[in-house]
PDB file of C-alpha atoms in Angstrom:
ATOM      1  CA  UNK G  11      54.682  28.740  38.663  1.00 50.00           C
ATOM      2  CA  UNK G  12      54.519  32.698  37.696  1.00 53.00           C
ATOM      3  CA  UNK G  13      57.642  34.602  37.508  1.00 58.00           C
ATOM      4  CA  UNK G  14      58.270  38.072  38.663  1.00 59.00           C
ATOM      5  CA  UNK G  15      57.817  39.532  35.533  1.00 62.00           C
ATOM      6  CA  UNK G  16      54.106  38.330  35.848  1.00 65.00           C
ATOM      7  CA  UNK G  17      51.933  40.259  33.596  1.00 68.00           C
ATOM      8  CA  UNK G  18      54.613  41.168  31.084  1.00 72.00           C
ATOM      9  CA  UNK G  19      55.890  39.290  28.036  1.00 71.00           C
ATOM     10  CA  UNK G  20      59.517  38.555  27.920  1.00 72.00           C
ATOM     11  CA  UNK G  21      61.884  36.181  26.265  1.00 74.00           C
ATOM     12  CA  UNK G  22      64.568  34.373  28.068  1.00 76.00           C
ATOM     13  CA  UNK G  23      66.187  30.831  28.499  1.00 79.00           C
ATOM     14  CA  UNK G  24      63.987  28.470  30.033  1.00 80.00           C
ATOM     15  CA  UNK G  25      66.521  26.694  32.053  1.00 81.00           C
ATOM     16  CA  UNK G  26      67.880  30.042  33.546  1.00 81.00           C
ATOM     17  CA  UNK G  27      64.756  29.377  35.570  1.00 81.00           C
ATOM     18  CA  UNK G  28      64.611  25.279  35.534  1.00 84.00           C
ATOM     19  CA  UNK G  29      62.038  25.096  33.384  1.00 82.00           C
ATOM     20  CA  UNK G  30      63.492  23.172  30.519  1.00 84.00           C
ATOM     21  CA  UNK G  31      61.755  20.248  31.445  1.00 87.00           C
ATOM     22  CA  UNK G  32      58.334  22.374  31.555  1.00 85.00           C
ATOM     23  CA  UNK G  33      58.767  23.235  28.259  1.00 84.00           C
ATOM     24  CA  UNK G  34      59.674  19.636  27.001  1.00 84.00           C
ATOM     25  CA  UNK G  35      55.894  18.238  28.221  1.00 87.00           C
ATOM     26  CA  UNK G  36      54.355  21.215  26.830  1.00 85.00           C
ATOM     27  CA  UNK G  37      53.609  22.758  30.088  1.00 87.00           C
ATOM     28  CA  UNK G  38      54.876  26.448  30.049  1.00 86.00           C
ATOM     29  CA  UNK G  39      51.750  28.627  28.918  1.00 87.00           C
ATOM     30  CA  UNK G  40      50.422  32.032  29.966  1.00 85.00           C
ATOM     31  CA  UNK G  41      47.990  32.366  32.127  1.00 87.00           C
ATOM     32  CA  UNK G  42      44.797  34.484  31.624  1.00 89.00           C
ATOM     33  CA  UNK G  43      43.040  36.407  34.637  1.00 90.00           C
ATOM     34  CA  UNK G  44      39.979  34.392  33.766  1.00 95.00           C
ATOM     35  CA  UNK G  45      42.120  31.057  34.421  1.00 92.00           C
ATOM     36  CA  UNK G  46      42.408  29.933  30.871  1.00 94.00           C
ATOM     37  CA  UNK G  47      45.921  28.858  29.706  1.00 92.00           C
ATOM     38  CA  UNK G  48      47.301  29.628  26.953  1.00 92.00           C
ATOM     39  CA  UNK G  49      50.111  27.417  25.481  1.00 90.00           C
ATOM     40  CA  UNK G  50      53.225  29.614  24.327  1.00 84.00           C
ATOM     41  CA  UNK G  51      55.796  28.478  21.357  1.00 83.00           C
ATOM     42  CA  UNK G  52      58.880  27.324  22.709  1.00 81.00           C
ATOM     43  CA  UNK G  53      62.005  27.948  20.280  1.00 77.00           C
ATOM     44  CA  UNK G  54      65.482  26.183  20.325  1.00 74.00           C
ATOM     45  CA  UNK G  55      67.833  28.444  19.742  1.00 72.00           C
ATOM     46  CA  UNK G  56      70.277  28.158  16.903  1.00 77.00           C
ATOM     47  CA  UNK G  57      73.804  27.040  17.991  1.00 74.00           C
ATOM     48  CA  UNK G  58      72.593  26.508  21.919  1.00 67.00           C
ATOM     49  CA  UNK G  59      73.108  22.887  23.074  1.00 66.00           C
ATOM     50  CA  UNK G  60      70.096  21.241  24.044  1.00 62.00           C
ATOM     51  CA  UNK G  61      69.997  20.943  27.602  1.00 58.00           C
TER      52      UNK G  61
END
């Protein structure tokens, strides 16, 4: 699923969009025009509960 800010790299919480549970099976990755994904690092952040 692409957000609107398509195109652009940005950091934000991951379950401000429901995507936690993308992230927890590895499955939130950018997406090349040619079709290849690339995986991106997902980061807990210090002092935010795990949700």
């Amino acid at each position: 699923m692409s957000q609107p800010e398509r195109g652009n790299v940005i950091e934000r919480a991951l379950a401000a969009d429901e995507l936690t549970d993308f992230a927890r099976r590895g499955a939130v990755y950018w997406l090349n025009p040619d079709g290849t994904e690339i995986p991106l690092e997902i980061r807990q952040e210090p002092g935010v509960p795990n949700r």
